[in-house]
Amino acid sequence: MRLRALLETDALGLKLLGGEDELDRTVRGVMTTDLRDPSRYLSGGELVLSGLAWRRDAADSEPFVRILAQAGVVALAAGEAELGEVPEDLVVACARHRLPLFAVNESVAFATITEHVVRQVSGERAGDLAAVVDRHRRMMTSGPAGGGPDVVLDLLGSDLDLRAWLLSPAGRLVAGPKTSGPGAGPALPAELCARLAAEHLAAARTGRRGPHRVTLGATTYSLFPIRSGGRAPQTGQAGQAAPSGPDARESMLSEWLLAVEADAGDWPEERLDLLHGVTQLIAVERDRRDAARTVRRRLAQEVLELVQTGAPPAEIAARLRVAAPVLLPGLGSAPHWQVVVARVEWEGQAAGTGPVAQSLLEEILVDPRATGPEPSDRIAVAHTGDEAVALVPLPAVPAEGDGDEPGILADALLAAVRDPLSAGLDGDGRLTLGVSAAVHSAEGLRGALEEARHARRVAAARPGRVCAAGHQELASHVLLLPFVPDDVRRAFTARLLDPLRDYDRRHRAELIPTLEAFLDCDGSWTRCATRLHLHVNTLRYRVGRIEQLTGRDLSRLEDKLDFFLALRMS
């Protein structure tokens, strides 16, 4: 309803004190408050009713009105019961901030105004939006009449002449208007998708209210976040409130966004209402897709637990045979697999970021070339603690020597997501990714996991907000160790290190730390003794005891190398 309609309702007892030019503003709600700062309870579009109990002197009016204007309040109605007439300083402050001001006669209860506004707003919203929202909801349902968000975006084009695209936080095009047939337009280039996602994340990090408007080239876009969990965005004339709270950083990295080729700053409230209704419907579709990932997440979690606990390869292979038909329906033979590890780190937050890394990795690894209604069914992502682990099936791996690198390449992955996610992590966050080589059996899966984790640690040593490394960059013993069978590892390390561990337990001799320091100092007696704060003779005694217990000679390169590998594998 319009402010003008309130003024024309005699039963409400309202008298206009200022803001005659703003009477066509739309009232979306009503709130009664006498708080000095009610901003936390405002979402925009409200008529605020106040008895002025917050006012102690004339200086209080300016900050109170400024807070209301910044929150997107459409008008202030001040009661006359407390102070008699409305103070002149309040009239001046409202005029300065272009906030319409009404006086409420002392004979009229605020409850009467509240009931009238709620009844009118509810009725108008139901009449104006019910048909449109219901039409779009039918289009979002599954089945022959459905079609998902693509159909909704086509309707925006046909009904409102709006071109819009649905993007992931990583800049992937989730859905868009048709690109062929009558009324079709050009596709949105991948570079532009990434730029729009970056602009949205950068704006969201600053806490600016949406929709965020950005001009790229000669075109203006309005960016609407798609809240996960089906949460309805609260809006007003100032737009949509940004998320707040300790998890705001992570929630924005999980949001899709709707990019509309238009300047929403010029829109009437009715059109904003419709677009926000559309974002809520798309949020329902997002929740549906997330629910569909539950099975794949569970499969990945089961495989990850088996691999990490050293389960027999036959048991892991059986679990993979269950997973393969779910991830690649119709595939005749067991696929090859790759492992991708991701970790999100925030300054001041040491752990617990596994879920946001999982959500990001699912978005990053969706293959844009995949066909079908749900391309994300080609991956399975689990999380443990502060990292996410993806099992990526490969239907076929090129024959050795044909020149084509199979599967996911770290460089290509990084190039696709670096710009938008760097904007979202700017200031206090990092994303690091590690990619393994392709393996063709359960026996190789543990090695692939360790290889991906080591590649991620290599990426973490590099500068930048978003970094990735692949198995091609690992050119040391680290590349070989993950593929050593578990029984061989255990036998090798036990033979060399168990005598030293037993001796340390009995005598508290610290032979293992001494051995690690000695090898780390390249066998230098002086540097090692200095590091351990020991006399050189004491160090010589300990090294002699190590050689006596193991039958090895630490002056020989071969024995040094054996000890080094045993320590790395233990």
Coordinates of C-alpha atoms in Angstrom, one line a residue:
M1 CA 0.0 0.0 0.0
R2 CA 1.1 3.6 -0.5
L3 CA 1.7 6.2 2.2
R4 CA -0.9 8.4 0.5
A5 CA -3.6 5.8 1.3
L6 CA -2.7 5.9 5.0
L7 CA -3.1 9.7 5.0
E8 CA -6.5 9.4 3.3
T9 CA -7.8 7.0 6.0
D10 CA -9.6 9.3 8.5
A11 CA -9.9 6.6 11.2
L12 CA -6.1 6.5 11.6
G13 CA -5.8 10.1 12.7
L14 CA -2.6 10.8 10.8
K15 CA -1.4 14.4 10.1
L16 CA 1.4 15.0 7.6
L17 CA 4.3 17.1 9.0
G18 CA 6.7 16.7 6.1
G19 CA 7.6 14.6 3.0
E20 CA 4.6 15.4 0.7
D21 CA 6.7 14.5 -2.3
E22 CA 7.4 11.0 -1.0
L23 CA 3.8 9.9 -0.4
D24 CA 3.9 7.3 -3.3
R25 CA 6.4 5.2 -1.3
T26 CA 5.2 1.6 -0.8
V27 CA 4.6 0.4 2.8
R28 CA 5.7 -3.3 3.2
G29 CA 5.3 -3.6 7.0
V30 CA 4.9 -1.8 10.3
M31 CA 7.0 -1.6 13.5
T32 CA 6.5 0.1 16.9
T33 CA 9.7 1.1 18.7
D34 CA 11.1 3.5 21.3
L35 CA 14.6 2.2 21.0
R36 CA 17.3 4.7 20.3
D37 CA 18.8 2.3 17.7
P38 CA 16.2 -0.1 16.3
S39 CA 18.2 -1.0 13.1
R40 CA 18.7 -4.6 14.1
Y41 CA 14.9 -5.1 13.9
L42 CA 14.4 -3.3 10.6
S43 CA 14.6 -4.9 7.1
G44 CA 13.4 -2.0 5.0
G45 CA 10.0 -0.8 3.8
E46 CA 8.4 -0.3 7.2
L47 CA 6.2 2.4 8.7
V48 CA 7.8 3.0 12.1
L49 CA 5.5 4.1 14.9
S50 CA 7.2 5.7 17.9
G51 CA 6.0 7.4 21.1
L52 CA 9.3 9.3 21.2
A53 CA 10.4 7.9 24.6
W54 CA 13.9 7.6 23.1
R55 CA 14.2 11.4 22.9
R56 CA 15.8 13.2 25.8
D57 CA 16.8 16.4 24.1
A58 CA 16.9 18.0 20.6
A59 CA 20.2 16.4 19.7
D60 CA 18.7 12.9 19.8
S61 CA 16.5 13.4 16.7
E62 CA 19.2 13.6 14.0
P63 CA 20.9 10.2 14.8
F64 CA 17.5 8.4 15.3
V65 CA 16.2 9.6 11.9
R66 CA 19.5 8.9 10.2
I67 CA 19.3 5.2 11.4
L68 CA 15.7 4.9 10.1
A69 CA 16.6 6.3 6.7
Q70 CA 19.7 4.1 6.3
A71 CA 17.6 1.0 7.2
G72 CA 15.1 1.8 4.3
V73 CA 12.2 2.9 6.5
V74 CA 9.5 4.5 4.3
A75 CA 8.0 6.9 7.0
L76 CA 7.9 7.8 10.7
A77 CA 4.7 8.3 12.6
A78 CA 5.2 10.0 15.9
G79 CA 2.7 9.9 18.7
E80 CA 1.5 13.1 20.4
A81 CA 0.6 11.4 23.7
E82 CA 4.1 11.7 25.3
L83 CA 5.2 15.2 24.4
G84 CA 2.1 16.9 23.1
E85 CA 3.2 18.3 19.7
V86 CA 5.9 16.6 17.7
P87 CA 9.2 18.5 18.3
E88 CA 10.5 20.8 15.6
D89 CA 14.0 19.2 15.7
L90 CA 12.4 15.9 14.6
V91 CA 10.6 17.6 11.8
V92 CA 13.8 19.2 10.6
A93 CA 15.8 15.9 10.8
C94 CA 13.1 14.1 8.8
A95 CA 13.1 16.8 6.2
R96 CA 16.9 16.6 5.9
H97 CA 16.8 12.8 5.3
R98 CA 13.7 13.0 3.0
L99 CA 11.8 10.8 5.5
P100 CA 8.0 11.4 5.5
L101 CA 6.8 12.3 9.0
F102 CA 3.3 11.9 10.4
A103 CA 1.8 13.0 13.7
V104 CA -0.5 10.4 15.4
N105 CA -3.4 11.9 17.4
E106 CA -3.3 10.9 21.0
S107 CA -6.8 9.4 20.7
V108 CA -5.6 6.8 18.2
A109 CA -3.8 3.7 19.5
F110 CA -0.7 2.4 17.7
A111 CA -2.4 -1.0 17.6
T112 CA -5.1 0.4 15.4
I113 CA -2.6 1.7 12.8
T114 CA -0.6 -1.6 13.0
E115 CA -3.7 -3.7 12.4
H116 CA -4.8 -1.6 9.4
V117 CA -1.3 -1.7 7.8
V118 CA -0.9 -5.4 8.2
R119 CA -4.3 -6.2 6.8
Q120 CA -3.8 -3.9 3.8
V121 CA -0.3 -5.1 3.0
S122 CA -1.2 -8.8 3.3
G123 CA -4.2 -8.4 1.1
E124 CA -2.3 -6.5 -1.6
R125 CA 0.7 -8.8 -1.7
A126 CA -1.6 -11.8 -1.9
G127 CA -3.5 -10.3 -4.8
D128 CA -0.5 -8.9 -6.7
L129 CA 1.9 -11.8 -6.4
A130 CA 0.0 -15.0 -5.8
A131 CA -0.7 -15.7 -9.4
V132 CA 2.8 -15.0 -10.6
V133 CA 4.5 -16.9 -7.8
D134 CA 2.2 -19.9 -8.3
R135 CA 2.9 -19.9 -12.0
H136 CA 6.6 -20.0 -11.3
R137 CA 6.3 -22.6 -8.6
R138 CA 4.6 -24.9 -11.0
M139 CA 7.4 -24.4 -13.4
M140 CA 10.0 -25.3 -10.7
T141 CA 8.4 -28.7 -9.9
S142 CA 9.8 -31.9 -11.2
G143 CA 8.0 -33.9 -13.9
P144 CA 6.9 -33.3 -17.5
A145 CA 5.6 -29.8 -16.7
G146 CA 8.8 -28.8 -14.9
G147 CA 12.1 -27.6 -16.1
G148 CA 14.0 -26.1 -13.2
P149 CA 15.5 -22.6 -13.1
D150 CA 16.0 -22.4 -16.9
V151 CA 12.2 -22.2 -17.4
V152 CA 11.9 -19.5 -14.7
L153 CA 14.6 -17.4 -16.5
D154 CA 12.8 -17.9 -19.8
L155 CA 9.6 -16.6 -18.2
L156 CA 11.4 -13.5 -16.9
G157 CA 12.5 -12.8 -20.4
S158 CA 9.0 -13.4 -22.0
D159 CA 6.9 -11.8 -19.2
L160 CA 9.1 -8.9 -18.0
D161 CA 11.6 -8.6 -20.9
L162 CA 14.5 -9.3 -18.4
R163 CA 17.5 -11.3 -19.4
A164 CA 18.9 -13.1 -16.3
W165 CA 21.5 -15.8 -15.5
L166 CA 21.9 -18.1 -12.5
L167 CA 25.6 -18.3 -11.4
S168 CA 27.5 -20.3 -8.8
P169 CA 29.9 -18.6 -6.4
A170 CA 32.7 -20.0 -8.4
G171 CA 31.4 -18.2 -11.6
R172 CA 29.9 -21.3 -13.2
L173 CA 26.8 -20.8 -15.3
V174 CA 24.0 -22.8 -13.6
A175 CA 21.1 -21.7 -15.8
G176 CA 20.3 -19.0 -18.3
P177 CA 17.8 -18.0 -20.9
K178 CA 17.6 -19.9 -24.1
T179 CA 20.3 -19.2 -26.7
S180 CA 18.4 -20.5 -29.8
G181 CA 14.9 -20.1 -31.2
P182 CA 12.6 -17.1 -31.2
G183 CA 13.6 -14.4 -28.8
A184 CA 16.8 -16.0 -27.9
G185 CA 19.9 -14.0 -27.0
P186 CA 23.7 -14.6 -26.9
A187 CA 25.2 -16.9 -24.2
L188 CA 27.0 -15.3 -21.3
P189 CA 30.8 -15.8 -21.8
A190 CA 32.6 -17.7 -19.1
E191 CA 34.9 -14.6 -18.4
L192 CA 31.8 -12.5 -17.8
C193 CA 30.3 -15.1 -15.5
A194 CA 33.5 -15.1 -13.4
R195 CA 33.6 -11.3 -13.3
L196 CA 30.0 -11.1 -12.1
A197 CA 30.5 -13.7 -9.4
A198 CA 33.7 -11.8 -8.3
E199 CA 31.8 -8.5 -8.1
H200 CA 29.0 -10.1 -6.1
L201 CA 31.3 -11.7 -3.6
A202 CA 33.4 -8.5 -3.2
A203 CA 30.2 -6.5 -2.5
A204 CA 28.9 -9.1 -0.1
R205 CA 32.1 -9.1 1.9
T206 CA 31.7 -5.3 2.5
G207 CA 28.2 -5.9 4.0
R208 CA 26.5 -3.7 1.3
R209 CA 22.8 -4.2 1.0
G210 CA 21.7 -5.8 -2.2
P211 CA 20.8 -6.1 -5.0
H212 CA 24.3 -5.2 -5.9
R213 CA 24.6 -3.2 -9.1
V214 CA 27.7 -3.3 -11.3
T215 CA 28.4 -1.9 -14.8
L216 CA 30.7 -3.9 -17.0
G217 CA 31.4 -2.3 -20.3
A218 CA 28.2 -0.5 -21.3
T219 CA 25.9 -2.9 -19.5
T220 CA 24.5 -2.7 -16.0
Y221 CA 23.7 -5.8 -14.0
S222 CA 21.8 -6.3 -10.8
L223 CA 23.0 -9.2 -8.6
F224 CA 20.6 -10.9 -6.3
P225 CA 21.8 -13.5 -3.8
I226 CA 20.0 -16.9 -3.7
R227 CA 19.9 -17.7 0.0
S228 CA 20.4 -21.4 0.8
G229 CA 18.0 -23.1 3.1
G230 CA 15.0 -21.4 1.5
R231 CA 15.5 -18.3 3.6
A232 CA 13.4 -15.4 2.3
P233 CA 15.5 -12.3 1.8
Q234 CA 14.1 -9.3 3.6
T235 CA 14.0 -6.2 1.4
G236 CA 12.9 -2.6 1.4
Q237 CA 13.7 0.5 -0.6
A238 CA 17.3 0.2 0.3
G239 CA 17.4 -3.3 -1.0
Q240 CA 18.3 -6.7 0.4
A241 CA 20.2 -7.1 3.7
A242 CA 23.5 -8.8 3.5
P243 CA 24.0 -11.8 5.8
S244 CA 25.6 -11.2 9.1
G245 CA 27.0 -13.2 12.0
P246 CA 30.0 -15.4 12.5
D247 CA 29.1 -17.7 9.5
A248 CA 28.5 -14.9 7.0
R249 CA 31.8 -15.5 5.2
E250 CA 31.0 -19.1 4.7
S251 CA 27.3 -18.6 3.7
M252 CA 28.2 -16.2 0.9
L253 CA 30.7 -18.7 -0.5
S254 CA 27.8 -21.2 -0.7
E255 CA 25.2 -18.9 -2.4
W256 CA 24.2 -18.9 -6.0
L257 CA 23.4 -15.5 -7.5
L258 CA 20.9 -14.2 -10.0
A259 CA 22.4 -11.7 -12.4
V260 CA 19.8 -9.6 -14.2
E261 CA 20.7 -7.4 -17.1
A262 CA 19.1 -4.2 -15.7
D263 CA 19.5 -1.5 -13.1
A264 CA 17.3 -2.5 -10.2
G265 CA 17.8 0.9 -8.6
D266 CA 15.2 2.3 -11.0
W267 CA 12.6 -0.4 -10.3
P268 CA 9.3 0.0 -8.5
E269 CA 8.7 -2.0 -5.4
E270 CA 6.3 -4.4 -7.2
R271 CA 9.1 -5.5 -9.6
L272 CA 11.6 -5.9 -6.8
D273 CA 9.0 -8.1 -5.0
L274 CA 8.6 -10.3 -8.0
L275 CA 12.4 -10.8 -8.4
H276 CA 12.8 -11.6 -4.7
G277 CA 10.0 -14.1 -5.0
V278 CA 11.9 -15.7 -7.9
T279 CA 15.1 -15.9 -5.8
Q280 CA 13.1 -17.7 -3.1
L281 CA 11.8 -20.2 -5.7
I282 CA 15.3 -20.8 -7.0
A283 CA 16.5 -21.3 -3.4
V284 CA 14.0 -24.2 -3.2
E285 CA 15.5 -25.7 -6.3
R286 CA 19.0 -25.2 -4.8
D287 CA 17.8 -27.1 -1.7
R288 CA 16.4 -29.9 -3.8
R289 CA 19.7 -30.3 -5.6
D290 CA 21.6 -30.2 -2.3
A291 CA 19.3 -33.0 -1.0
A292 CA 20.0 -35.0 -4.1
R293 CA 23.7 -34.8 -3.2
T294 CA 23.2 -36.6 0.1
V295 CA 23.6 -40.1 -1.3
R296 CA 26.8 -39.1 -3.2
R297 CA 28.2 -37.4 -0.1
R298 CA 27.5 -40.5 2.0
L299 CA 29.2 -42.8 -0.5
A300 CA 32.2 -40.5 -0.6
Q301 CA 32.3 -40.5 3.3
E302 CA 32.2 -44.3 3.5
V303 CA 35.0 -44.7 0.9
L304 CA 37.1 -42.0 2.6
E305 CA 36.8 -43.7 6.0
L306 CA 37.8 -47.0 4.6
V307 CA 40.8 -45.6 2.9
Q308 CA 42.0 -43.6 5.9
T309 CA 41.5 -46.5 8.3
G310 CA 43.6 -48.8 6.1
A311 CA 40.8 -51.2 5.1
P312 CA 41.7 -54.1 2.8
P313 CA 41.6 -53.1 -0.9
A314 CA 38.9 -55.7 -1.6
E315 CA 36.5 -53.9 0.8
I316 CA 37.3 -50.5 -0.8
A317 CA 36.8 -52.0 -4.3
A318 CA 33.4 -53.3 -3.3
R319 CA 32.3 -49.9 -2.0
L320 CA 33.6 -48.3 -5.3
R321 CA 31.5 -50.8 -7.3
V322 CA 28.5 -49.5 -5.4
A323 CA 29.4 -45.9 -6.0
A324 CA 30.2 -46.2 -9.8
P325 CA 26.6 -46.8 -11.0
V326 CA 25.3 -43.9 -8.8
L327 CA 27.9 -41.5 -10.2
L328 CA 28.1 -42.7 -13.8
P329 CA 24.8 -44.5 -14.6
G330 CA 25.0 -46.8 -17.6
L331 CA 28.8 -47.2 -17.4
G332 CA 29.8 -50.6 -18.5
S333 CA 33.1 -51.0 -16.5
A334 CA 34.5 -49.6 -13.3
P335 CA 36.0 -46.1 -14.0
H336 CA 39.3 -44.7 -13.1
W337 CA 39.3 -42.2 -10.2
Q338 CA 40.9 -39.0 -9.2
V339 CA 41.1 -37.4 -5.8
V340 CA 40.8 -33.6 -5.2
V341 CA 41.5 -32.2 -1.7
A342 CA 40.4 -28.7 -0.7
R343 CA 40.8 -26.6 2.4
V344 CA 39.4 -23.3 3.4
E345 CA 41.3 -21.3 6.1
W346 CA 40.1 -18.2 7.8
E347 CA 42.3 -16.0 10.0
G348 CA 41.5 -16.6 13.6
Q349 CA 39.7 -19.9 12.8
A350 CA 41.9 -23.0 13.0
A351 CA 39.4 -25.8 12.2
G352 CA 35.9 -26.7 11.4
T353 CA 35.8 -25.4 7.8
G354 CA 35.2 -28.8 6.2
P355 CA 31.5 -28.2 5.3
V356 CA 32.2 -24.9 3.5
A357 CA 35.1 -26.5 1.6
Q358 CA 32.8 -29.4 0.7
S359 CA 30.1 -27.0 -0.7
L360 CA 32.7 -25.0 -2.6
L361 CA 34.4 -28.2 -4.0
E362 CA 31.0 -29.5 -5.2
E363 CA 30.5 -26.2 -7.2
I364 CA 34.0 -26.1 -8.5
L365 CA 34.1 -29.6 -9.9
V366 CA 30.7 -29.6 -11.7
D367 CA 31.6 -30.4 -15.3
P368 CA 30.0 -27.7 -17.5
R369 CA 30.2 -30.1 -20.5
A370 CA 28.1 -32.7 -18.7
T371 CA 24.6 -33.2 -20.1
G372 CA 21.4 -34.1 -18.3
P373 CA 19.3 -32.5 -15.6
E374 CA 21.9 -32.8 -12.9
P375 CA 25.5 -32.6 -14.0
S376 CA 26.8 -32.5 -10.4
D377 CA 25.9 -36.2 -10.1
R378 CA 29.4 -36.9 -11.5
I379 CA 31.2 -36.2 -8.3
A380 CA 31.1 -37.3 -4.6
V381 CA 32.5 -35.0 -1.9
A382 CA 33.1 -35.8 1.7
H383 CA 34.6 -33.7 4.5
T384 CA 36.6 -34.4 7.5
G385 CA 37.6 -31.8 10.0
D386 CA 39.0 -28.9 8.1
E387 CA 39.3 -30.4 4.6
A388 CA 37.0 -31.7 1.8
V389 CA 37.9 -34.7 -0.3
A390 CA 36.3 -35.4 -3.7
L391 CA 36.2 -38.7 -5.6
V392 CA 35.9 -37.9 -9.2
P393 CA 35.2 -40.8 -11.6
L394 CA 36.7 -40.8 -15.0
P395 CA 34.8 -42.9 -17.6
A396 CA 37.9 -43.5 -19.7
V397 CA 41.6 -42.7 -19.4
P398 CA 43.7 -42.2 -22.6
A399 CA 46.2 -44.8 -23.4
E400 CA 49.7 -44.1 -22.1
G401 CA 51.8 -42.0 -24.5
D402 CA 48.9 -40.5 -26.5
G403 CA 49.8 -37.0 -25.2
D404 CA 46.5 -36.2 -23.5
E405 CA 46.5 -35.7 -19.8
P406 CA 43.5 -37.6 -18.2
G407 CA 41.0 -36.0 -15.9
I408 CA 41.2 -32.8 -14.0
L409 CA 44.2 -30.5 -14.3
A410 CA 45.1 -28.2 -11.4
D411 CA 46.0 -25.3 -13.7
A412 CA 42.7 -25.4 -15.5
L413 CA 40.8 -25.8 -12.3
L414 CA 42.6 -22.8 -10.8
A415 CA 42.1 -20.6 -13.9
A416 CA 38.3 -21.2 -13.8
V417 CA 37.7 -20.2 -10.2
R418 CA 40.6 -18.0 -9.0
D419 CA 39.2 -14.5 -9.7
P420 CA 35.7 -14.9 -8.2
L421 CA 36.7 -16.9 -5.2
S422 CA 39.7 -14.6 -4.5
A423 CA 37.2 -11.7 -4.2
G424 CA 35.1 -13.7 -1.8
L425 CA 38.1 -14.7 0.4
D426 CA 39.9 -11.3 0.2
G427 CA 41.1 -10.0 3.5
D428 CA 41.1 -13.1 5.7
G429 CA 40.6 -16.3 3.8
R430 CA 42.4 -18.8 1.6
L431 CA 41.4 -21.8 -0.5
T432 CA 44.0 -24.4 -1.4
L433 CA 43.4 -27.3 -3.8
G434 CA 45.4 -30.5 -4.5
V435 CA 44.8 -32.8 -7.4
S436 CA 46.0 -36.4 -7.7
A437 CA 46.8 -38.5 -10.8
A438 CA 44.2 -40.9 -12.1
V439 CA 44.2 -44.4 -10.5
H440 CA 42.4 -47.5 -11.8
S441 CA 42.0 -49.6 -8.7
A442 CA 41.2 -49.5 -5.0
E443 CA 44.8 -50.3 -4.2
G444 CA 45.8 -46.9 -5.7
L445 CA 43.1 -44.9 -3.9
R446 CA 45.1 -44.4 -0.7
G447 CA 48.1 -43.2 -2.7
A448 CA 45.9 -40.8 -4.7
L449 CA 44.5 -39.4 -1.5
E450 CA 48.0 -38.8 0.0
E451 CA 49.2 -37.4 -3.3
A452 CA 46.3 -34.9 -3.4
R453 CA 46.9 -33.9 0.2
H454 CA 50.6 -33.3 -0.5
A455 CA 49.8 -31.3 -3.6
R456 CA 47.5 -29.2 -1.5
R457 CA 50.3 -28.5 0.9
V458 CA 52.5 -27.5 -2.0
A459 CA 49.7 -25.1 -3.1
A460 CA 49.4 -23.8 0.5
A461 CA 53.1 -22.7 0.4
R462 CA 52.4 -20.3 -2.5
P463 CA 51.1 -16.7 -2.2
G464 CA 47.6 -15.9 -3.1
R465 CA 44.0 -16.3 -1.9
V466 CA 43.3 -19.3 -4.2
C467 CA 46.0 -21.7 -5.1
A468 CA 46.1 -25.2 -6.6
A469 CA 48.8 -27.8 -7.4
G470 CA 48.7 -31.1 -9.2
H471 CA 50.5 -34.4 -9.2
Q472 CA 52.7 -33.3 -12.1
E473 CA 54.4 -30.9 -9.7
L474 CA 55.5 -33.6 -7.3
A475 CA 58.9 -34.8 -8.3
S476 CA 60.5 -36.4 -5.3
H477 CA 60.2 -39.4 -3.0
V478 CA 56.9 -38.0 -1.9
L479 CA 55.4 -39.1 -5.2
L480 CA 56.4 -42.7 -4.6
L481 CA 55.6 -43.2 -0.9
P482 CA 51.8 -43.0 -1.2
F483 CA 51.8 -46.0 -3.5
V484 CA 53.8 -48.3 -1.3
P485 CA 51.5 -51.1 0.0
D486 CA 50.5 -50.7 3.6
D487 CA 52.0 -54.1 4.7
V488 CA 55.3 -53.1 3.2
R489 CA 55.3 -49.7 4.9
R490 CA 54.6 -51.3 8.3
A491 CA 57.3 -53.9 7.9
F492 CA 59.9 -51.5 6.7
T493 CA 59.3 -48.9 9.4
A494 CA 59.0 -51.4 12.2
R495 CA 62.3 -53.1 11.3
L496 CA 64.1 -49.8 11.5
L497 CA 62.3 -47.7 14.1
D498 CA 60.6 -50.1 16.6
P499 CA 63.9 -50.9 18.4
L500 CA 64.5 -47.1 18.9
R501 CA 60.9 -46.5 20.1
D502 CA 61.2 -49.4 22.6
Y503 CA 64.5 -48.0 23.9
D504 CA 63.0 -44.5 24.2
R505 CA 60.1 -45.8 26.2
R506 CA 62.3 -47.7 28.6
H507 CA 65.0 -45.1 29.1
R508 CA 63.5 -41.8 27.9
A509 CA 66.5 -41.4 25.7
E510 CA 64.9 -39.4 22.8
L511 CA 66.7 -41.5 20.1
I512 CA 63.9 -40.8 17.5
P513 CA 64.0 -37.0 17.9
T514 CA 67.8 -37.2 17.7
L515 CA 67.7 -39.3 14.5
E516 CA 65.3 -36.8 12.9
A517 CA 67.4 -33.8 13.8
F518 CA 70.6 -35.6 12.7
L519 CA 69.2 -36.3 9.2
D520 CA 67.6 -32.8 9.0
C521 CA 71.1 -31.3 9.6
D522 CA 72.6 -33.5 6.8
G523 CA 74.7 -35.4 9.3
S524 CA 76.5 -32.3 10.6
W525 CA 77.6 -33.0 14.2
T526 CA 78.0 -29.4 15.2
R527 CA 74.7 -28.1 13.7
C528 CA 72.7 -31.0 15.2
A529 CA 74.3 -30.6 18.6
T530 CA 73.5 -26.9 18.6
R531 CA 69.9 -27.5 17.5
L532 CA 69.3 -30.1 20.3
H533 CA 71.3 -28.1 22.9
L534 CA 73.6 -31.1 23.5
H535 CA 77.3 -31.5 23.8
V536 CA 78.8 -33.1 20.6
N537 CA 80.0 -36.1 22.7
T538 CA 76.4 -36.7 24.0
L539 CA 75.2 -36.6 20.4
R540 CA 77.9 -39.1 19.3
Y541 CA 76.8 -41.4 22.1
R542 CA 73.1 -41.3 21.0
V543 CA 74.0 -41.9 17.3
G544 CA 76.2 -44.8 18.4
R545 CA 73.3 -46.3 20.4
I546 CA 71.0 -45.9 17.3
E547 CA 73.5 -47.7 15.1
Q548 CA 74.0 -50.4 17.8
L549 CA 70.2 -51.1 18.1
T550 CA 69.5 -51.2 14.3
G551 CA 72.7 -52.6 12.9
R552 CA 73.0 -49.6 10.6
D553 CA 75.8 -47.1 9.9
L554 CA 74.7 -43.5 9.8
S555 CA 77.9 -42.5 7.9
R556 CA 76.6 -44.5 4.9
L557 CA 74.3 -42.7 2.4
E558 CA 72.2 -45.8 1.9
D559 CA 71.5 -46.2 5.6
K560 CA 70.7 -42.5 6.0
L561 CA 68.2 -42.8 3.1
D562 CA 66.5 -45.8 4.7
F563 CA 66.1 -44.0 8.0
F564 CA 64.8 -40.9 6.2
L565 CA 62.1 -42.9 4.3
A566 CA 61.1 -44.8 7.4
L567 CA 60.5 -41.6 9.3
R568 CA 58.4 -40.2 6.4
M569 CA 56.3 -43.4 6.2
S570 CA 55.8 -43.8 9.9

